[in-house]
mmCIF file of C-alpha atoms and ligand atoms in Angstrom:
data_model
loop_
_atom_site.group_PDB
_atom_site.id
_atom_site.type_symbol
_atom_site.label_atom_id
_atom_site.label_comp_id
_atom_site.label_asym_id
_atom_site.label_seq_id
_atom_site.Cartn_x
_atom_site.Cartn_y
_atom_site.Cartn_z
ATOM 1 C CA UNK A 1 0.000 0.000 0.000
ATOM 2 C CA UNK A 2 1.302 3.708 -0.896
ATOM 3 C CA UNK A 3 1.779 6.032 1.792
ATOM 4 C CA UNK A 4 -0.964 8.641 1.930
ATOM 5 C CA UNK A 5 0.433 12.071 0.533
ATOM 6 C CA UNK A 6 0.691 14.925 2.391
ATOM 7 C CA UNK A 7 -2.640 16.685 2.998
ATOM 8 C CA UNK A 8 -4.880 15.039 0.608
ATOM 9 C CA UNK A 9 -6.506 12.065 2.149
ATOM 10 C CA UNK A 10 -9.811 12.105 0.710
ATOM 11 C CA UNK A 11 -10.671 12.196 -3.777
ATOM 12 C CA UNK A 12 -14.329 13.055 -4.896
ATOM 13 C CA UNK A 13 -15.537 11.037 -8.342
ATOM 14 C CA UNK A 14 -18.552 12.830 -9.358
ATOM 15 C CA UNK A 15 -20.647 10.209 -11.942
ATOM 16 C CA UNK A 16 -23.855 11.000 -11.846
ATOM 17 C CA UNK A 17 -24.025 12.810 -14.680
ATOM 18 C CA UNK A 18 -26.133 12.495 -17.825
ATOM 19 C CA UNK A 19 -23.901 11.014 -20.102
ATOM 20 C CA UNK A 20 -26.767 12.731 -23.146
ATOM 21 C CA UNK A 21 -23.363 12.129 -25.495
ATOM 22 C CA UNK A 22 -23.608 8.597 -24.674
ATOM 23 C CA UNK A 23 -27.164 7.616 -25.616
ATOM 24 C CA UNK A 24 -28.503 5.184 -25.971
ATOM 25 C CA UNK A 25 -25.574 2.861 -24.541
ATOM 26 C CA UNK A 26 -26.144 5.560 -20.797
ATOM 27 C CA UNK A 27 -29.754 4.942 -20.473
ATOM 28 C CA UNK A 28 -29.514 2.464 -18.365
ATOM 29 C CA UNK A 29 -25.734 2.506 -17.764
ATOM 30 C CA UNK A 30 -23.401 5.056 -16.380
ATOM 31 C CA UNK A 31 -20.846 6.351 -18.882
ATOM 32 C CA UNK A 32 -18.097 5.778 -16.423
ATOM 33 C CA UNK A 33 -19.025 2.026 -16.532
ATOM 34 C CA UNK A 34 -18.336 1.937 -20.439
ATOM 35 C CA UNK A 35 -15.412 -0.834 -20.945
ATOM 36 C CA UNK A 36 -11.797 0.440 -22.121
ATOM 37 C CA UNK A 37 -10.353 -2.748 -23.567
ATOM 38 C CA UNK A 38 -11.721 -4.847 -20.685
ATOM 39 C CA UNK A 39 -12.183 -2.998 -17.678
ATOM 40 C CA UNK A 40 -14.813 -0.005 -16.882
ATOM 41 C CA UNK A 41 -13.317 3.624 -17.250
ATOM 42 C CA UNK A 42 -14.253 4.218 -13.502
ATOM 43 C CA UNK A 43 -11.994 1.316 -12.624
ATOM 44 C CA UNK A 44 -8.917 3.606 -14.076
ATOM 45 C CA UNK A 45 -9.765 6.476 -12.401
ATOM 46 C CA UNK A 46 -9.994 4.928 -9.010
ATOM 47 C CA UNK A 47 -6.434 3.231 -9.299
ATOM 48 C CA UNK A 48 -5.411 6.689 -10.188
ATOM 49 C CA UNK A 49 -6.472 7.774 -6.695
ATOM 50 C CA UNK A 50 -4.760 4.780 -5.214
ATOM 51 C CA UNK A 51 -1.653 5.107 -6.753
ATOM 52 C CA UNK A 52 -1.517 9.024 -5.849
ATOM 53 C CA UNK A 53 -2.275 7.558 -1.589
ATOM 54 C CA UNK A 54 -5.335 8.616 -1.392
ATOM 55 C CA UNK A 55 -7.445 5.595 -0.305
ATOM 56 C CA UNK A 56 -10.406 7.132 0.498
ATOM 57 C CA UNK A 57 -13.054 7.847 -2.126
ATOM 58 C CA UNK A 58 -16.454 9.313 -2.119
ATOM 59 C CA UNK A 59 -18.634 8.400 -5.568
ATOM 60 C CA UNK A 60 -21.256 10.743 -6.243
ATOM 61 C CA UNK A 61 -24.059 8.956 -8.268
ATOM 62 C CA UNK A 62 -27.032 9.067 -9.662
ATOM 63 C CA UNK A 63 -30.015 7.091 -10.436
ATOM 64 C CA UNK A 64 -28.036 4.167 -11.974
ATOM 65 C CA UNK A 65 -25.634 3.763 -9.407
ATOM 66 C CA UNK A 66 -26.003 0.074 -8.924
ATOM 67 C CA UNK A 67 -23.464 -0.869 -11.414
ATOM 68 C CA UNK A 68 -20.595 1.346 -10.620
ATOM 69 C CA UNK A 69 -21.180 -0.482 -6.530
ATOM 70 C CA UNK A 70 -21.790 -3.790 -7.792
ATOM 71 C CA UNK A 71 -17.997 -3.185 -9.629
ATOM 72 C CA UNK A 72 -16.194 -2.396 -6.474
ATOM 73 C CA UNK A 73 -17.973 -4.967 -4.348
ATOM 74 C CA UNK A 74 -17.243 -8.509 -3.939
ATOM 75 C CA UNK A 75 -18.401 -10.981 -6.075
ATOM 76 C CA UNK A 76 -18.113 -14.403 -3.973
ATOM 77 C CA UNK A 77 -20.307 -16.307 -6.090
ATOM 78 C CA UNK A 78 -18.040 -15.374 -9.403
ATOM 79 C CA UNK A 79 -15.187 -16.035 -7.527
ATOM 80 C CA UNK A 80 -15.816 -19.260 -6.373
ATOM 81 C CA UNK A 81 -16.547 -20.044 -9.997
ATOM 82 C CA UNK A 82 -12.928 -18.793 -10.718
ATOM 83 C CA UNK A 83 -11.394 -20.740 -7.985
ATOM 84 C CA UNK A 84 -12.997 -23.857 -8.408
ATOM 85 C CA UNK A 85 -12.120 -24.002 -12.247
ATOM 86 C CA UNK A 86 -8.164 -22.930 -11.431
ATOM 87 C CA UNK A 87 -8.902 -19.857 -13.676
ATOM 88 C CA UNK A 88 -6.196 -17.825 -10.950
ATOM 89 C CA UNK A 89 -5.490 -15.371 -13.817
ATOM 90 C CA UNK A 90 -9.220 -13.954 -14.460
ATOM 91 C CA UNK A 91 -10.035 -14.744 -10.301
ATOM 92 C CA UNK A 92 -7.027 -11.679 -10.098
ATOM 93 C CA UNK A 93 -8.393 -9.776 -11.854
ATOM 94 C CA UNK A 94 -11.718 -9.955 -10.525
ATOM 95 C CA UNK A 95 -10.172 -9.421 -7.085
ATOM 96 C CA UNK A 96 -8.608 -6.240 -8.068
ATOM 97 C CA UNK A 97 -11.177 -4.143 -8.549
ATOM 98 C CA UNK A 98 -12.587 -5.106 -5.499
ATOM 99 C CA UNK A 99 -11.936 -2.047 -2.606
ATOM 100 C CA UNK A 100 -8.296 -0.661 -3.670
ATOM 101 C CA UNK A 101 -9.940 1.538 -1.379
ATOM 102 C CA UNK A 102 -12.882 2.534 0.913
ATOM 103 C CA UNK A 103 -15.454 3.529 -1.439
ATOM 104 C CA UNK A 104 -18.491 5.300 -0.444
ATOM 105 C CA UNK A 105 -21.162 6.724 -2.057
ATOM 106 C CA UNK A 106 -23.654 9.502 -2.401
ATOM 107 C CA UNK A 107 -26.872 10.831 -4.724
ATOM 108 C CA UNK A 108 -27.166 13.366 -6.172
ATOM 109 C CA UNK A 109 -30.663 13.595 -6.821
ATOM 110 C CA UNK A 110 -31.034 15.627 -9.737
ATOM 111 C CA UNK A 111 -28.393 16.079 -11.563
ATOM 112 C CA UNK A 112 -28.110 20.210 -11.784
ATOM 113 C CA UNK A 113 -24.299 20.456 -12.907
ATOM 114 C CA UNK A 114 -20.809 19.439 -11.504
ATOM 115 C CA UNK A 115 -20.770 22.028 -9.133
ATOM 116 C CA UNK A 116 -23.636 20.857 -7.382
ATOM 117 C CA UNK A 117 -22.255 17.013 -7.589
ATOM 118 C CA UNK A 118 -19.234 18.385 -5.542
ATOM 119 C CA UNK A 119 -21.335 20.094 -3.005
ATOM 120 C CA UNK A 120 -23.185 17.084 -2.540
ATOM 121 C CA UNK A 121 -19.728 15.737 -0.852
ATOM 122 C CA UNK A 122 -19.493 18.687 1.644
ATOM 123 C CA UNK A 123 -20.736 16.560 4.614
ATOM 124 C CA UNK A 124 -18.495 13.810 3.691
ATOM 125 C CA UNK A 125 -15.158 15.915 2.749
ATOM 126 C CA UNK A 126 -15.475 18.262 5.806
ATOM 127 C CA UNK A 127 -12.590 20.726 6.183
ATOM 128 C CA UNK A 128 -9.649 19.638 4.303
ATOM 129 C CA UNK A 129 -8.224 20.137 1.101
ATOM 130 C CA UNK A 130 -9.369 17.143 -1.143
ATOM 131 C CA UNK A 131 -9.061 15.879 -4.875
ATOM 132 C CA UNK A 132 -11.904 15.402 -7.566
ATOM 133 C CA UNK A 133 -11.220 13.186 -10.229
ATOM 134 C CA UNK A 134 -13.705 13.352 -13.267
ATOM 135 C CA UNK A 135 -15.037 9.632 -13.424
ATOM 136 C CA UNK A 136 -15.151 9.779 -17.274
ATOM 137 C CA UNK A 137 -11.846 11.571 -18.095
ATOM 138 C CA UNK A 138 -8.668 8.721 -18.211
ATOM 139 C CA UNK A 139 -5.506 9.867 -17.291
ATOM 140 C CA UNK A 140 -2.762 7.303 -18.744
ATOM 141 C CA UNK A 141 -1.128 5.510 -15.609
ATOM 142 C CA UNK A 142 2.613 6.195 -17.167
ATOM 143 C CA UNK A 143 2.111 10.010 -16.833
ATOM 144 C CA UNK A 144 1.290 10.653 -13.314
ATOM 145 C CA UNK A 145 -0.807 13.921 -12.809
ATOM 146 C CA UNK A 146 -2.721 13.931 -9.663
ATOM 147 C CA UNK A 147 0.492 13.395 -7.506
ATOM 148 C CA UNK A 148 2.076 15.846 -8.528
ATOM 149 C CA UNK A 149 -1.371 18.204 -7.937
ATOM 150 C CA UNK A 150 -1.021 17.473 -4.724
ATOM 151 C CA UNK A 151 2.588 18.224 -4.080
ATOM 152 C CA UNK A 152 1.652 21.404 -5.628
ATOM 153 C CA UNK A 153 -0.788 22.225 -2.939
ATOM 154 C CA UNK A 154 1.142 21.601 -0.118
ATOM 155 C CA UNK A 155 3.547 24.183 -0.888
ATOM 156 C CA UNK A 156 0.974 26.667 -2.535
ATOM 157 C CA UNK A 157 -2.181 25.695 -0.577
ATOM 158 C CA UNK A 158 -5.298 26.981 -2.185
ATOM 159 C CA UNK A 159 -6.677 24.807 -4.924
ATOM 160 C CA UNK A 160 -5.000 23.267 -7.702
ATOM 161 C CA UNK A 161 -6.688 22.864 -11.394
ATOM 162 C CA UNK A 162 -4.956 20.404 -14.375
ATOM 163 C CA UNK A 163 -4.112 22.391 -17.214
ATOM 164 C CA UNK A 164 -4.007 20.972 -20.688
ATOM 165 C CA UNK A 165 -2.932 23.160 -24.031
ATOM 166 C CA UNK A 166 -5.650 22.632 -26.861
ATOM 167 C CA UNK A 167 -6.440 23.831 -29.944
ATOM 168 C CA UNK A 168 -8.093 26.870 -30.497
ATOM 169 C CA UNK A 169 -10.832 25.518 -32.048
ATOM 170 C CA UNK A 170 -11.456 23.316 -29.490
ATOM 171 C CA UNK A 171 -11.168 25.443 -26.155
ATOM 172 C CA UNK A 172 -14.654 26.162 -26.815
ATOM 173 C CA UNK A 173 -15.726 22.709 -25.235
ATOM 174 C CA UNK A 174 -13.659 23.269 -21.531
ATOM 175 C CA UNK A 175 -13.263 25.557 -18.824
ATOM 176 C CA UNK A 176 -10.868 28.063 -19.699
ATOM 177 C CA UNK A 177 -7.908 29.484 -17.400
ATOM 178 C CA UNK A 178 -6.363 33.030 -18.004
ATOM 179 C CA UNK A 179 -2.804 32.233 -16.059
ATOM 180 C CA UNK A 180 0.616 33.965 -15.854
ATOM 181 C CA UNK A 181 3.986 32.127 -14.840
ATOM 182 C CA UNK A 182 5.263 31.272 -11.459
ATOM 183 C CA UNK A 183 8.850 30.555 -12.638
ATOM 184 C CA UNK A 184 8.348 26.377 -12.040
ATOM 185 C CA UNK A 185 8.396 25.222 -15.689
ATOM 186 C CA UNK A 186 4.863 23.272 -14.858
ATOM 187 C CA UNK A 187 3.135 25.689 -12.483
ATOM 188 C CA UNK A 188 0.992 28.616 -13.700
ATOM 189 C CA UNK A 189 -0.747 31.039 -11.302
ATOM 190 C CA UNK A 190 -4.913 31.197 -12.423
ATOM 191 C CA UNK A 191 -6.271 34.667 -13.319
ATOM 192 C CA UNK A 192 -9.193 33.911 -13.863
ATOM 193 C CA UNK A 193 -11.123 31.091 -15.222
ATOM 194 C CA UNK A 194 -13.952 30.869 -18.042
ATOM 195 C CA UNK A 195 -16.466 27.946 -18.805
ATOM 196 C CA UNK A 196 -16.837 26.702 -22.375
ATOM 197 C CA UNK A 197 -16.001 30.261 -23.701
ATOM 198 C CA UNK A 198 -17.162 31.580 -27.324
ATOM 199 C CA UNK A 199 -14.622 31.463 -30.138
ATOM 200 C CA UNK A 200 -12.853 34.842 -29.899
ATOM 201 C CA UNK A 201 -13.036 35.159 -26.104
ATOM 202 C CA UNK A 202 -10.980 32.616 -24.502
ATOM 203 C CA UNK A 203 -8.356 34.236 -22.899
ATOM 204 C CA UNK A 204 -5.983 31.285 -23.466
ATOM 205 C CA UNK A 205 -5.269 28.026 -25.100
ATOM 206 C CA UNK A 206 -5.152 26.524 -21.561
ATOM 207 C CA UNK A 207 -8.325 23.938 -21.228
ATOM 208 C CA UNK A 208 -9.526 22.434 -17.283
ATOM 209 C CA UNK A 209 -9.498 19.015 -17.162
ATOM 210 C CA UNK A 210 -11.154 16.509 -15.081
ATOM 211 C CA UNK A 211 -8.349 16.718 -12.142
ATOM 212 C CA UNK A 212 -8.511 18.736 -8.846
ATOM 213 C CA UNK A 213 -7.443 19.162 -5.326
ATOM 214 C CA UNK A 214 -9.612 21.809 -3.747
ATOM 215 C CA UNK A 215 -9.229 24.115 -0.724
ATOM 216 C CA UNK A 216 -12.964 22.917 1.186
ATOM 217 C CA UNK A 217 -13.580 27.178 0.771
ATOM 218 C CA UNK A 218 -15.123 25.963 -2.345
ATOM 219 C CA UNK A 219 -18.207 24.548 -0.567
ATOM 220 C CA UNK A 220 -19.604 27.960 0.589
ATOM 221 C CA UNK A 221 -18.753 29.483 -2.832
ATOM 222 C CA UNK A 222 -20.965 26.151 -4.111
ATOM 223 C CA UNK A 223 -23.647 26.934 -1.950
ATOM 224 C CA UNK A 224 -23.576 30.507 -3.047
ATOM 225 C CA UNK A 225 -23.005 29.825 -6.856
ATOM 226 C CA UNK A 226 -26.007 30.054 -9.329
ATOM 227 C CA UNK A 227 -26.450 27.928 -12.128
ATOM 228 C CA UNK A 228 -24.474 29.243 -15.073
ATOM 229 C CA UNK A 229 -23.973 27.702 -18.661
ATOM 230 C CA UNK A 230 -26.099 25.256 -19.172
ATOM 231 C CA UNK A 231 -28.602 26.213 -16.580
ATOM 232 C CA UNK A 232 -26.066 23.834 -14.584
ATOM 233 C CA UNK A 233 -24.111 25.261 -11.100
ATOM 234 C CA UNK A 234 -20.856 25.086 -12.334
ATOM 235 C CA UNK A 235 -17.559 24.132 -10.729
ATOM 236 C CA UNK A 236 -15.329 26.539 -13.062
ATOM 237 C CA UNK A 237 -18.025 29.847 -11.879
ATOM 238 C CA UNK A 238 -17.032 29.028 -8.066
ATOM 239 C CA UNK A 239 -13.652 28.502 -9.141
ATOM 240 C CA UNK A 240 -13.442 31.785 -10.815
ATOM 241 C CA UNK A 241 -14.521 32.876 -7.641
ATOM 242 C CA UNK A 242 -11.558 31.705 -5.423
ATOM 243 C CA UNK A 243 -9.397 33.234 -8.224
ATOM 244 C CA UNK A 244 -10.596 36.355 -8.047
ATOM 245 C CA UNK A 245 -9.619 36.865 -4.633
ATOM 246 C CA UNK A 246 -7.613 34.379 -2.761
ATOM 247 C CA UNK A 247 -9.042 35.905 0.557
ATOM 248 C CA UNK A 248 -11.854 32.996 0.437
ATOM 249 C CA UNK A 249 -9.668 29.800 0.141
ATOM 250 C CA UNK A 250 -6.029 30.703 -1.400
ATOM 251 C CA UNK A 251 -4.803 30.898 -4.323
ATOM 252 C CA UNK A 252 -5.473 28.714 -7.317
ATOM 253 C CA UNK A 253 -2.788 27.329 -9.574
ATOM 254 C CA UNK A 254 -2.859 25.050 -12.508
ATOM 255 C CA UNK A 255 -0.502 22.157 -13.502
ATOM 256 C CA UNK A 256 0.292 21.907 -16.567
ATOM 257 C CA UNK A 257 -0.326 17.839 -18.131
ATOM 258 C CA UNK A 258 1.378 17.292 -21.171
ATOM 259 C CA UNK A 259 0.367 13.483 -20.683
ATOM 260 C CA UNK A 260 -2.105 10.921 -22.411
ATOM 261 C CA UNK A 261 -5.695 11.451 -22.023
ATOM 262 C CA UNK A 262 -8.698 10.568 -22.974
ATOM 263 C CA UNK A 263 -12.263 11.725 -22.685
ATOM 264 C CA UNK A 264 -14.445 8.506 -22.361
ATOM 265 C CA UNK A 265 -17.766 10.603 -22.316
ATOM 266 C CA UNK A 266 -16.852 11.515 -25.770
ATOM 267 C CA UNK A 267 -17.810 8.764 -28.331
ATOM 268 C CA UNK A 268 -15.041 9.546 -30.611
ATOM 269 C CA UNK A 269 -12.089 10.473 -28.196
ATOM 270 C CA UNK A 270 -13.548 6.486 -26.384
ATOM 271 C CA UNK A 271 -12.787 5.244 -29.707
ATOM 272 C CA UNK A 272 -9.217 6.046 -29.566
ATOM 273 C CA UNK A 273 -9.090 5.112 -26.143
ATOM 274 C CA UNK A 274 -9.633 1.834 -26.599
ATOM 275 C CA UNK A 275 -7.489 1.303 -29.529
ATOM 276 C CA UNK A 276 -4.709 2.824 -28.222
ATOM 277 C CA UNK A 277 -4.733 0.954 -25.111
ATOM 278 C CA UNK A 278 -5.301 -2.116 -26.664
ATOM 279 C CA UNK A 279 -2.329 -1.566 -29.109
ATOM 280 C CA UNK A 280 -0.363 -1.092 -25.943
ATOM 281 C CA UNK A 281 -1.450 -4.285 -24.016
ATOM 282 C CA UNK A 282 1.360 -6.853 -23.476
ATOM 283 C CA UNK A 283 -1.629 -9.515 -23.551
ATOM 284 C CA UNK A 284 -3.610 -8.207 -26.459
ATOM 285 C CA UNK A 285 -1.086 -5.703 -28.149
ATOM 286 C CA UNK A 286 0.605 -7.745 -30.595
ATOM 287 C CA UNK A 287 -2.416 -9.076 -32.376
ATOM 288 C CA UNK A 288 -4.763 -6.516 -32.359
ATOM 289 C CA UNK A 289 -1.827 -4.076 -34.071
ATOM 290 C CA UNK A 290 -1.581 -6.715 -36.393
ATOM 291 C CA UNK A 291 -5.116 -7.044 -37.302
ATOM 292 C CA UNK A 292 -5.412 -3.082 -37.295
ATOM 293 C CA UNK A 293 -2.607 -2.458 -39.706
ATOM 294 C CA UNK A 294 -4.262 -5.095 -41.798
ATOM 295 C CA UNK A 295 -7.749 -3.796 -41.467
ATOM 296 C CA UNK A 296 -6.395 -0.301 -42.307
ATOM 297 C CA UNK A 297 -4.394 -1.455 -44.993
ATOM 298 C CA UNK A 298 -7.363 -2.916 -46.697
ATOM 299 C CA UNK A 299 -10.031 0.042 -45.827
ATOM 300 C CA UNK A 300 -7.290 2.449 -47.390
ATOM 301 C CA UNK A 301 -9.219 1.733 -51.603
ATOM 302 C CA UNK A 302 -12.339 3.621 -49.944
ATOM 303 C CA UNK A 303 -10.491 6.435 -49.077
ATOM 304 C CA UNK A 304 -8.473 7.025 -52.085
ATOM 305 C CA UNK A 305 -10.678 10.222 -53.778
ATOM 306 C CA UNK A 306 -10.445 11.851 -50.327
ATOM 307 C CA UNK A 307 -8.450 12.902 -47.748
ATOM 308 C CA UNK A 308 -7.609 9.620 -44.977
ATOM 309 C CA UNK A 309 -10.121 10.907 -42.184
ATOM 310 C CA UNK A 310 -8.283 11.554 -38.453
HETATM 311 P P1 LIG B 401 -20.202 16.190 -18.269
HETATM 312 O O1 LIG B 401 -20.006 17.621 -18.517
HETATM 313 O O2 LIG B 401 -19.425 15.248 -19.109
HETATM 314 O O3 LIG B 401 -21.781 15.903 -18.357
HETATM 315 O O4 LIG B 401 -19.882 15.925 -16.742
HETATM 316 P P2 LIG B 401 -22.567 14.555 -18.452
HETATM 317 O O5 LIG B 401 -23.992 14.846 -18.192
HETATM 318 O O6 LIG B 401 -21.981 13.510 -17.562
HETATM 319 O O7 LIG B 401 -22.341 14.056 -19.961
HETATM 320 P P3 LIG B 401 -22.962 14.600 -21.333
HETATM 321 O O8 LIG B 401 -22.264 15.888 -21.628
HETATM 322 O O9 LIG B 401 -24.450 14.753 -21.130
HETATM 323 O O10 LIG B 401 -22.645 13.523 -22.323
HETATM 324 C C1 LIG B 401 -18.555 15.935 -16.230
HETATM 325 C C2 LIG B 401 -18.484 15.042 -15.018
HETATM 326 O O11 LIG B 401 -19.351 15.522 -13.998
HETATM 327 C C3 LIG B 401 -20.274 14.529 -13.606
HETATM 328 C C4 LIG B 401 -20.315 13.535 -14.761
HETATM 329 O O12 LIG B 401 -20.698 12.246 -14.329
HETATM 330 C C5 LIG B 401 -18.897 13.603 -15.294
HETATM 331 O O13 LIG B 401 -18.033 12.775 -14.546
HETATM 332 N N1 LIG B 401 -21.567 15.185 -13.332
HETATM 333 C C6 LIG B 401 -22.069 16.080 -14.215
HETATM 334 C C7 LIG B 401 -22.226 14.888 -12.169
HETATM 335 O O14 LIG B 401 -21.783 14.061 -11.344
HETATM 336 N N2 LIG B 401 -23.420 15.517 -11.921
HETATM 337 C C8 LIG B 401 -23.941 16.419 -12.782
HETATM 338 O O15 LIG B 401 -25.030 16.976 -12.475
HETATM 339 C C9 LIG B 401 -23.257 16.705 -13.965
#
């Protein structure tokens, strides 16, 4: 077991959204449930947590939250199955996603944004600086991000955003940070911070993504912060709010990820999740790169009048 970091004992995974993008595979499902290769996106972000020390984690679901608890719980029945066959391998990996932590959950009720999802773990949180990892959004285990959040806050205090440089084109879709250097090569001091702004108006090419560690001043600002885009309460207006004057909770900086990651909730950006994975699996890698160089090969006539699509 890691040794709990300093500070940060306790990571929110909001998951109660929506998932509208999804539909119709989310009607019944949460997105974060989706498989990547073979195991459900949520299952990712949770041994993120783990491997950053945290080992406590508070889910924040919604109507379907069955699945994501029947995921973490144990399964005796399957595993007995397992044992008694000698199938050790798959009885592993059964076992593994079974409590890498204590997991506990809460409802949202309605879901009225991501702000509100986080307020919903007020009570649980209390007053301590804690992380929220978006249950949807797949950081790549080789690039470690929320760590080094974390070490960040401890010698800044205040909250902590993950900055990632994107397109122009497509800063449109994220929360939007104006920032100015701090003199460490990864750490940028937030201005001020914009949600989904409209093409012209984003004050940089620096997007949010789904990685935090919050001062717990954010809960009043929460409580206090009406719904905004969307008609939704949104976690970038009360964030905008501790940046505009770090009397409330401290400052907020942003770390910059230049890192793998993938948007799950997003049917096209899951696509390439799962290949790319799956190319790099020592079990599956060799022969589905095979098969995919083949299948590309031989796809390649359709697209000879027009440009190879992205
Ligand atoms: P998204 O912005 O991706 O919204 O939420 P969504 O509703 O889940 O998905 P789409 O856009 O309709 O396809 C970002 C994160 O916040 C959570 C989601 O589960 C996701 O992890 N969330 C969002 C909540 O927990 N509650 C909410 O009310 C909204």
């Amino acid at each position: 077991m890691t040794t709990p970091r300093r500070g940060i004992s306790k990571a929110v995974i909001p998951a109660a959204g929506l998932g509208t993008r999804f539909l119709p595979a989310t009607k019944a499902t949460p997105k974060e449930m989706l498989p990547v290769v073979d195991r459900p996106a949520i299952q990712y972000v949770v041994e993120e947590v783990v491997d950053a020390g945290i080992h406590d984690v508070l889910m924040i679901t919604g109507r379907n939250k069955r699945p994501l608890e029947d995921h973490f719980d144990r399964n005796w029945e399957l595993e007995e199955a397992l044992r008694h066959k000698g199938d050790l391998g798959r009885l592993a990996q059964v076992q593994r996603a079974t409590s890498p932590a204590a997991i506990h959950y809460v409802r949202q009720g309605d879901p009225r944004g991501l702000g509100h999802a986080v307020l919903c773990a007020a009570p649980h949180v209390g007053n301590e600086p804690f992380a929220v990892l978006l249950g949807d959004d797949l950081i790549d285990p080789r690039d470690p991000l929320l760590s080094r959040m974390v070490d960040v806050q401890a010698e800044h205090g205040g909250s902590v955003v993950a900055l990632m440089e994107v397109d122009e084109s497509q800063i449109g879709l994220y929360g939007c940070a104006a920032v100015h250097g701090t003199g460490q090569a990864d750490v940028l001091r937030v201005d001020r911070l914009v949600e989904k702004p409209a093409p012209g108006e984003a004050p940089s090419n620096y997007a949010v993504i789904g990685r935090y560690v919050l001062d717990p001043a954010v809960f009043d600002v929460l409580a206090r912060t009406e719904p905004g885009r969307g008609g939704e309460v949104q976690l970038t207006d009360a964030l905008q709010q501790l940046a505009a004057d770090p009397s409330i909770g401290g400052p907020v900086h942003g770390v910059v990820f230049r890192g793998r990651r993938y948007d799950t909730g997003d049917r096209l950006e899951y696509l390439r999740a799962v290949v790319q994975l799956a190319c790099e699996r020592e079990d599956l890698g060799d022969p589905f790169r095979r098969w995919l160089q083949e299948y590309v090969t031989a796809s390649m006539p359709f697209y000879a009048d027009d440009a190879v699509p992205v």
